[in-house]
Amino acid sequence: MYLVAPAPARQAGLLGRHFLKVSDFSSGELAAVLRLARFLKARPSAEQRALLRGRTVALLFEKPSLRTRVSFEVAAAQLGAETLFAHGSEFMVGARESPEDAARVLSRYVDAVVVRTHEHEPLERFAAAATVPVLNGLSAQAHPCQALADVLTVAERFGEIAGLRIAYLGDARNNVAASLAEAAVMLGATVHFGCPPSHRPSESFLEQLTHLGRVSDGSARAFSNPVRAVRGVDAVYTDVWTSMGEERYRELNEALLRPYAVTEELMAYAAPHAIFLHCLPAHRGEEVSADVIDSPRSAVFDQAENRMHAQKALLVSLLTECKGFPV
Ligand code: CP
């Protein structure tokens, strides 16, 4: 079980690294961050204030956020670090100066930068020029911090990820689906995308998942029939049908994704112990019915809480040598 497998050398290897997508880490590194998250979650936050004392984490957000912003700010505070929050409109990275120059300047002031942005490519340029860790707080391509919390939540419920089956219903091309799938296959789970052909992940991404899953026996496949996607799975995940910035596709998405809404009827095809997951915010009556998201099977608020614990582990892993942790 990955929660007890020792991997101290791997953990030390994360010092100074970026986290732009889940697969920036190896399977072993990902498992080590999850072990650290569980270790920190089990201990009083008052004991953790020395871990990042004197550090500063900048949050540079071009899009709205509740969970990502607050969970990073509280995580940093509980670890003894300061945070500095700026809306994208304030710094205007990309318009007022290049991502490279902004990254070089911020690297002189702060110890890590969390960026929430529209396109992924400027984030890669920013990270390539930064000399401090850059963390993706959501881009068009990936939401890796969300995925850490997702797999942490599944691990808490089932003890381990390897061998589990996780269905993702809806827009399977979006950033949340991509990062969840990367994390799940890297930890040995099977991912079922339930989506119409219009919202299916690209063949190249499915091939990439096959490659990522090789080490841990994880795999992914897409089903156009929602019942086939969900049958017998241990967890059912969905997200809003229209991501931020994609509002022009709202009506089309609603028409195409309606058969993939997670309802009690669809959940009945999952395993009897199956849990429901959603990254939030949720639209009850659209991608999920109220009787599912508000049921005892729903783990969505554990997921939201776990954003904070997972990101604590991430910050400690990227900013320290993790000395003294039994991970
Ligand atoms: N799940 C998530 O990223 O939430 P926010 O957009 O509120 O940060």
Short mmCIF file of N, CA, C and O in Angstrom, two decimals, residues 17-111:
data_model
loop_
_atom_site.label_atom_id
_atom_site.label_comp_id
_atom_site.label_asym_id
_atom_site.label_seq_id
_atom_site.Cartn_x
_atom_site.Cartn_y
_atom_site.Cartn_z
N ARG A 17 11.55 22.30 -7.43
CA ARG A 17 10.90 21.94 -8.70
C ARG A 17 9.62 22.74 -8.92
O ARG A 17 9.03 23.30 -8.00
N HIS A 18 9.16 22.77 -10.18
CA HIS A 18 7.86 23.35 -10.53
C HIS A 18 6.79 22.25 -10.49
O HIS A 18 7.11 21.06 -10.59
N PHE A 19 5.53 22.66 -10.42
CA PHE A 19 4.40 21.72 -10.49
C PHE A 19 3.35 22.32 -11.41
O PHE A 19 2.40 22.96 -10.97
N LEU A 20 3.56 22.13 -12.71
CA LEU A 20 2.64 22.69 -13.71
C LEU A 20 1.61 21.67 -14.14
O LEU A 20 0.51 22.01 -14.56
N LYS A 21 1.99 20.40 -14.10
CA LYS A 21 1.05 19.31 -14.38
C LYS A 21 1.46 18.12 -13.53
O LYS A 21 2.62 18.05 -13.08
N VAL A 22 0.51 17.22 -13.28
CA VAL A 22 0.77 16.10 -12.37
C VAL A 22 1.99 15.31 -12.81
O VAL A 22 2.84 14.91 -12.01
N SER A 23 2.10 15.09 -14.13
CA SER A 23 3.19 14.25 -14.64
C SER A 23 4.55 14.96 -14.62
O SER A 23 5.53 14.38 -15.09
N ASP A 24 4.63 16.16 -14.05
CA ASP A 24 5.95 16.74 -13.75
C ASP A 24 6.63 15.92 -12.64
O ASP A 24 7.84 16.00 -12.45
N PHE A 25 5.83 15.19 -11.87
CA PHE A 25 6.36 14.32 -10.81
C PHE A 25 6.33 12.87 -11.32
O PHE A 25 5.53 12.52 -12.18
N SER A 26 7.17 12.03 -10.72
CA SER A 26 7.08 10.60 -11.00
C SER A 26 5.98 10.00 -10.11
O SER A 26 5.50 10.66 -9.17
N SER A 27 5.61 8.76 -10.40
CA SER A 27 4.60 8.08 -9.55
C SER A 27 5.06 8.04 -8.10
O SER A 27 4.27 8.28 -7.17
N GLY A 28 6.35 7.75 -7.89
CA GLY A 28 6.89 7.67 -6.52
C GLY A 28 6.85 9.02 -5.83
O GLY A 28 6.54 9.11 -4.63
N GLU A 29 7.17 10.09 -6.57
CA GLU A 29 7.14 11.44 -5.97
C GLU A 29 5.70 11.84 -5.62
O GLU A 29 5.46 12.43 -4.57
N LEU A 30 4.78 11.50 -6.50
CA LEU A 30 3.37 11.80 -6.25
C LEU A 30 2.90 11.07 -4.98
O LEU A 30 2.25 11.67 -4.10
N ALA A 31 3.24 9.81 -4.89
CA ALA A 31 2.85 9.02 -3.70
C ALA A 31 3.49 9.60 -2.44
O ALA A 31 2.85 9.64 -1.37
N ALA A 32 4.74 10.09 -2.55
CA ALA A 32 5.41 10.67 -1.37
C ALA A 32 4.71 11.95 -0.91
O ALA A 32 4.54 12.18 0.29
N VAL A 33 4.27 12.78 -1.85
CA VAL A 33 3.55 14.01 -1.48
C VAL A 33 2.24 13.64 -0.78
O VAL A 33 1.86 14.27 0.22
N LEU A 34 1.57 12.61 -1.26
CA LEU A 34 0.31 12.19 -0.62
C LEU A 34 0.55 11.65 0.79
O LEU A 34 -0.23 11.90 1.70
N ARG A 35 1.64 10.92 0.96
CA ARG A 35 1.95 10.43 2.32
C ARG A 35 2.21 11.61 3.25
O ARG A 35 1.76 11.63 4.39
N LEU A 36 2.94 12.60 2.75
CA LEU A 36 3.22 13.78 3.58
C LEU A 36 1.92 14.53 3.90
O LEU A 36 1.73 15.02 5.01
N ALA A 37 1.02 14.60 2.93
CA ALA A 37 -0.26 15.29 3.16
C ALA A 37 -1.04 14.61 4.29
O ALA A 37 -1.58 15.27 5.17
N ARG A 38 -1.05 13.29 4.27
CA ARG A 38 -1.77 12.57 5.33
C ARG A 38 -1.09 12.74 6.67
O ARG A 38 -1.73 12.86 7.71
N PHE A 39 0.25 12.77 6.64
CA PHE A 39 1.02 12.97 7.87
C PHE A 39 0.69 14.34 8.46
O PHE A 39 0.40 14.48 9.65
N LEU A 40 0.72 15.38 7.64
CA LEU A 40 0.46 16.74 8.12
C LEU A 40 -1.00 16.90 8.57
O LEU A 40 -1.29 17.56 9.56
N LYS A 41 -1.91 16.28 7.82
CA LYS A 41 -3.34 16.41 8.15
C LYS A 41 -3.64 15.83 9.54
O LYS A 41 -4.52 16.31 10.24
N ALA A 42 -2.88 14.79 9.91
CA ALA A 42 -3.14 14.10 11.18
C ALA A 42 -2.55 14.85 12.38
O ALA A 42 -2.76 14.44 13.52
N ARG A 43 -1.80 15.93 12.12
CA ARG A 43 -1.15 16.64 13.23
C ARG A 43 -1.69 18.06 13.39
O ARG A 43 -2.12 18.68 12.42
N PRO A 44 -1.65 18.57 14.65
CA PRO A 44 -2.19 19.92 14.87
C PRO A 44 -1.41 20.96 14.06
O PRO A 44 -0.18 20.90 13.98
N SER A 45 -2.13 21.90 13.45
CA SER A 45 -1.46 22.92 12.61
C SER A 45 -0.50 23.77 13.44
O SER A 45 0.49 24.28 12.92
N ALA A 46 -0.77 23.88 14.75
CA ALA A 46 0.11 24.69 15.61
C ALA A 46 1.53 24.14 15.64
O ALA A 46 2.49 24.87 15.88
N GLU A 47 1.67 22.83 15.38
CA GLU A 47 3.01 22.20 15.38
C GLU A 47 3.76 22.45 14.08
O GLU A 47 4.92 22.08 13.95
N GLN A 48 3.09 23.06 13.10
CA GLN A 48 3.66 23.13 11.74
C GLN A 48 4.18 24.51 11.38
O GLN A 48 4.63 24.73 10.26
N ARG A 49 4.11 25.43 12.33
CA ARG A 49 4.38 26.83 11.99
C ARG A 49 5.85 27.12 11.68
O ARG A 49 6.16 28.15 11.10
N ALA A 50 6.74 26.21 12.07
CA ALA A 50 8.17 26.46 11.79
C ALA A 50 8.58 25.96 10.41
O ALA A 50 9.66 26.29 9.92
N LEU A 51 7.71 25.17 9.77
CA LEU A 51 8.14 24.49 8.54
C LEU A 51 8.51 25.46 7.42
O LEU A 51 9.46 25.24 6.69
N LEU A 52 7.75 26.54 7.28
CA LEU A 52 8.06 27.51 6.22
C LEU A 52 8.18 28.93 6.78
O LEU A 52 7.90 29.91 6.08
N ARG A 53 8.61 29.03 8.04
CA ARG A 53 8.72 30.36 8.67
C ARG A 53 9.69 31.24 7.87
O ARG A 53 10.77 30.77 7.46
N GLY A 54 9.29 32.47 7.63
CA GLY A 54 10.16 33.42 6.92
C GLY A 54 10.03 33.34 5.41
O GLY A 54 10.65 34.12 4.69
N ARG A 55 9.21 32.42 4.90
CA ARG A 55 9.04 32.29 3.44
C ARG A 55 7.84 33.13 3.00
O ARG A 55 6.93 33.40 3.78
N THR A 56 7.85 33.47 1.71
CA THR A 56 6.72 34.21 1.12
C THR A 56 6.26 33.48 -0.14
O THR A 56 7.08 33.12 -0.99
N VAL A 57 4.96 33.27 -0.24
CA VAL A 57 4.36 32.63 -1.42
C VAL A 57 3.47 33.66 -2.12
O VAL A 57 2.56 34.21 -1.50
N ALA A 58 3.75 33.94 -3.39
CA ALA A 58 2.91 34.86 -4.16
C ALA A 58 1.82 34.09 -4.88
O ALA A 58 2.06 33.00 -5.41
N LEU A 59 0.62 34.65 -4.89
CA LEU A 59 -0.51 34.07 -5.62
C LEU A 59 -0.90 35.06 -6.69
O LEU A 59 -1.33 36.18 -6.38
N LEU A 60 -0.76 34.64 -7.95
CA LEU A 60 -1.00 35.52 -9.08
C LEU A 60 -2.17 34.93 -9.86
O LEU A 60 -2.01 33.94 -10.57
N PHE A 61 -3.37 35.50 -9.69
CA PHE A 61 -4.59 34.88 -10.22
C PHE A 61 -5.26 35.75 -11.27
O PHE A 61 -5.69 36.86 -10.97
N GLU A 62 -5.39 35.21 -12.48
CA GLU A 62 -6.08 35.92 -13.56
C GLU A 62 -7.55 35.54 -13.65
O GLU A 62 -8.27 36.07 -14.49
N LYS A 63 -7.99 34.58 -12.84
CA LYS A 63 -9.38 34.11 -12.87
C LYS A 63 -9.91 34.03 -11.45
O LYS A 63 -9.11 33.92 -10.51
N PRO A 64 -11.25 34.04 -11.27
CA PRO A 64 -11.81 33.95 -9.92
C PRO A 64 -11.46 32.62 -9.25
O PRO A 64 -11.20 31.63 -9.92
N SER A 65 -11.49 32.62 -7.93
CA SER A 65 -11.21 31.39 -7.18
C SER A 65 -11.70 31.54 -5.75
O SER A 65 -11.56 32.59 -5.15
N LEU A 66 -12.28 30.49 -5.22
CA LEU A 66 -12.56 30.42 -3.79
C LEU A 66 -11.58 29.42 -3.16
O LEU A 66 -10.72 29.75 -2.37
N ARG A 67 -11.71 28.13 -3.58
CA ARG A 67 -10.96 27.06 -2.95
C ARG A 67 -9.44 27.20 -3.12
O ARG A 67 -8.70 27.07 -2.15
N THR A 68 -9.01 27.44 -4.35
CA THR A 68 -7.56 27.45 -4.59
C THR A 68 -6.90 28.58 -3.83
O THR A 68 -5.88 28.40 -3.16
N ARG A 69 -7.51 29.77 -3.91
CA ARG A 69 -6.91 30.91 -3.22
C ARG A 69 -6.90 30.70 -1.71
O ARG A 69 -5.86 30.83 -1.05
N VAL A 70 -8.07 30.38 -1.14
CA VAL A 70 -8.16 30.31 0.33
C VAL A 70 -7.35 29.13 0.86
O VAL A 70 -6.65 29.26 1.88
N SER A 71 -7.40 27.99 0.17
CA SER A 71 -6.66 26.83 0.68
C SER A 71 -5.15 27.07 0.64
O SER A 71 -4.43 26.67 1.56
N PHE A 72 -4.66 27.76 -0.40
CA PHE A 72 -3.23 28.09 -0.42
C PHE A 72 -2.89 29.10 0.67
O PHE A 72 -1.85 28.99 1.33
N GLU A 73 -3.74 30.11 0.85
CA GLU A 73 -3.43 31.14 1.85
C GLU A 73 -3.42 30.53 3.26
O GLU A 73 -2.54 30.83 4.07
N VAL A 74 -4.41 29.68 3.56
CA VAL A 74 -4.47 29.08 4.90
C VAL A 74 -3.34 28.06 5.07
O VAL A 74 -2.70 28.01 6.14
N ALA A 75 -3.07 27.29 4.03
CA ALA A 75 -1.97 26.31 4.11
C ALA A 75 -0.66 27.03 4.42
O ALA A 75 0.09 26.63 5.33
N ALA A 76 -0.38 28.10 3.68
CA ALA A 76 0.87 28.83 3.90
C ALA A 76 0.91 29.41 5.31
O ALA A 76 1.93 29.31 6.01
N ALA A 77 -0.20 29.99 5.77
CA ALA A 77 -0.24 30.59 7.11
C ALA A 77 0.02 29.52 8.17
O ALA A 77 0.77 29.75 9.13
N GLN A 78 -0.59 28.34 8.01
CA GLN A 78 -0.39 27.28 9.02
C GLN A 78 1.04 26.74 9.01
O GLN A 78 1.49 26.17 9.99
N LEU A 79 1.74 26.95 7.90
CA LEU A 79 3.14 26.51 7.82
C LEU A 79 4.10 27.63 8.22
O LEU A 79 5.32 27.46 8.16
N GLY A 80 3.55 28.79 8.57
CA GLY A 80 4.39 29.91 9.01
C GLY A 80 4.82 30.86 7.91
O GLY A 80 5.61 31.78 8.15
N ALA A 81 4.34 30.65 6.69
CA ALA A 81 4.75 31.51 5.56
C ALA A 81 3.77 32.66 5.38
O ALA A 81 2.62 32.59 5.80
N GLU A 82 4.26 33.72 4.74
CA GLU A 82 3.41 34.85 4.35
C GLU A 82 2.91 34.60 2.94
O GLU A 82 3.58 33.94 2.14
N THR A 83 1.74 35.19 2.61
CA THR A 83 1.28 35.15 1.21
C THR A 83 1.04 36.55 0.71
O THR A 83 0.79 37.49 1.49
N LEU A 84 1.12 36.69 -0.59
CA LEU A 84 0.89 37.96 -1.26
C LEU A 84 -0.03 37.63 -2.43
O LEU A 84 0.31 36.80 -3.27
N PHE A 85 -1.24 38.22 -2.45
CA PHE A 85 -2.20 37.90 -3.51
C PHE A 85 -2.32 39.06 -4.48
O PHE A 85 -2.42 40.22 -4.08
N ALA A 86 -2.31 38.77 -5.78
CA ALA A 86 -2.52 39.81 -6.79
C ALA A 86 -3.44 39.30 -7.89
O ALA A 86 -3.26 38.17 -8.38
N HIS A 87 -4.43 40.11 -8.26
CA HIS A 87 -5.25 39.80 -9.43
C HIS A 87 -4.41 40.01 -10.68
O HIS A 87 -3.55 40.90 -10.71
N GLY A 88 -4.70 39.26 -11.70
CA GLY A 88 -3.97 39.41 -12.96
C GLY A 88 -4.02 40.83 -13.51
O GLY A 88 -3.05 41.33 -14.08
N SER A 89 -5.16 41.51 -13.27
CA SER A 89 -5.32 42.86 -13.81
C SER A 89 -4.33 43.84 -13.17
O SER A 89 -4.06 44.90 -13.72
N GLU A 90 -3.79 43.47 -12.03
CA GLU A 90 -2.87 44.36 -11.33
C GLU A 90 -1.46 44.29 -11.96
O GLU A 90 -0.87 45.31 -12.26
N PHE A 91 -0.97 43.08 -12.17
CA PHE A 91 0.39 42.93 -12.72
C PHE A 91 0.38 42.95 -14.26
O PHE A 91 1.36 43.33 -14.87
N MET A 92 -0.75 42.50 -14.86
CA MET A 92 -0.90 42.45 -16.33
C MET A 92 0.30 41.75 -17.00
O MET A 92 0.88 42.29 -17.94
N VAL A 93 0.63 40.57 -16.45
CA VAL A 93 1.74 39.82 -17.04
C VAL A 93 1.35 39.41 -18.47
O VAL A 93 0.25 38.95 -18.71
N GLY A 94 2.24 39.61 -19.39
CA GLY A 94 1.95 39.31 -20.79
C GLY A 94 1.55 40.54 -21.56
O GLY A 94 1.76 40.61 -22.77
N ALA A 95 1.00 41.56 -20.86
CA ALA A 95 0.62 42.81 -21.53
C ALA A 95 1.61 43.91 -21.15
O ALA A 95 2.17 44.60 -22.00
N ARG A 96 1.86 44.06 -19.84
CA ARG A 96 2.75 45.13 -19.38
C ARG A 96 4.22 44.72 -19.50
O ARG A 96 5.09 45.54 -19.74
N GLU A 97 4.47 43.45 -19.27
CA GLU A 97 5.82 42.90 -19.46
C GLU A 97 5.70 41.41 -19.77
O GLU A 97 4.65 40.82 -19.57
N SER A 98 6.77 40.83 -20.22
CA SER A 98 6.72 39.42 -20.63
C SER A 98 6.61 38.52 -19.41
O SER A 98 7.05 38.89 -18.31
N PRO A 99 6.05 37.31 -19.58
CA PRO A 99 6.04 36.35 -18.48
C PRO A 99 7.44 36.09 -17.95
O PRO A 99 7.64 35.92 -16.74
N GLU A 100 8.44 36.08 -18.83
CA GLU A 100 9.82 35.81 -18.41
C GLU A 100 10.32 36.89 -17.45
O GLU A 100 10.90 36.58 -16.40
N ASP A 101 10.12 38.17 -17.83
CA ASP A 101 10.61 39.25 -16.96
C ASP A 101 9.86 39.26 -15.63
O ASP A 101 10.47 39.46 -14.57
N ALA A 102 8.54 39.05 -15.69
CA ALA A 102 7.76 39.03 -14.44
C ALA A 102 8.27 37.91 -13.52
O ALA A 102 8.41 38.09 -12.31
N ALA A 103 8.57 36.75 -14.12
CA ALA A 103 9.05 35.60 -13.32
C ALA A 103 10.42 35.90 -12.71
O ALA A 103 10.67 35.57 -11.54
N ARG A 104 11.30 36.53 -13.49
CA ARG A 104 12.65 36.84 -12.98
C ARG A 104 12.56 37.82 -11.82
O ARG A 104 13.27 37.69 -10.81
N VAL A 105 11.66 38.81 -11.94
CA VAL A 105 11.52 39.81 -10.87
C VAL A 105 10.91 39.18 -9.62
O VAL A 105 11.45 39.31 -8.52
N LEU A 106 9.79 38.45 -9.80
CA LEU A 106 9.13 37.85 -8.63
C LEU A 106 10.05 36.87 -7.92
O LEU A 106 10.01 36.74 -6.69
N SER A 107 10.92 36.19 -8.68
CA SER A 107 11.86 35.23 -8.08
C SER A 107 12.84 35.92 -7.13
O SER A 107 13.42 35.26 -6.26
N ARG A 108 13.07 37.23 -7.33
CA ARG A 108 13.96 37.96 -6.42
C ARG A 108 13.28 38.32 -5.10
O ARG A 108 13.93 38.71 -4.14
N TYR A 109 11.92 38.27 -5.09
CA TYR A 109 11.17 38.71 -3.90
C TYR A 109 10.59 37.57 -3.08
O TYR A 109 10.47 37.68 -1.86
N VAL A 110 10.12 36.53 -3.75
CA VAL A 110 9.33 35.51 -3.06
C VAL A 110 9.96 34.13 -3.23
O VAL A 110 10.86 33.93 -4.04
N ASP A 111 9.45 33.16 -2.46
CA ASP A 111 10.02 31.81 -2.45
C ASP A 111 9.27 30.83 -3.34
O ASP A 111 9.77 29.74 -3.64
#
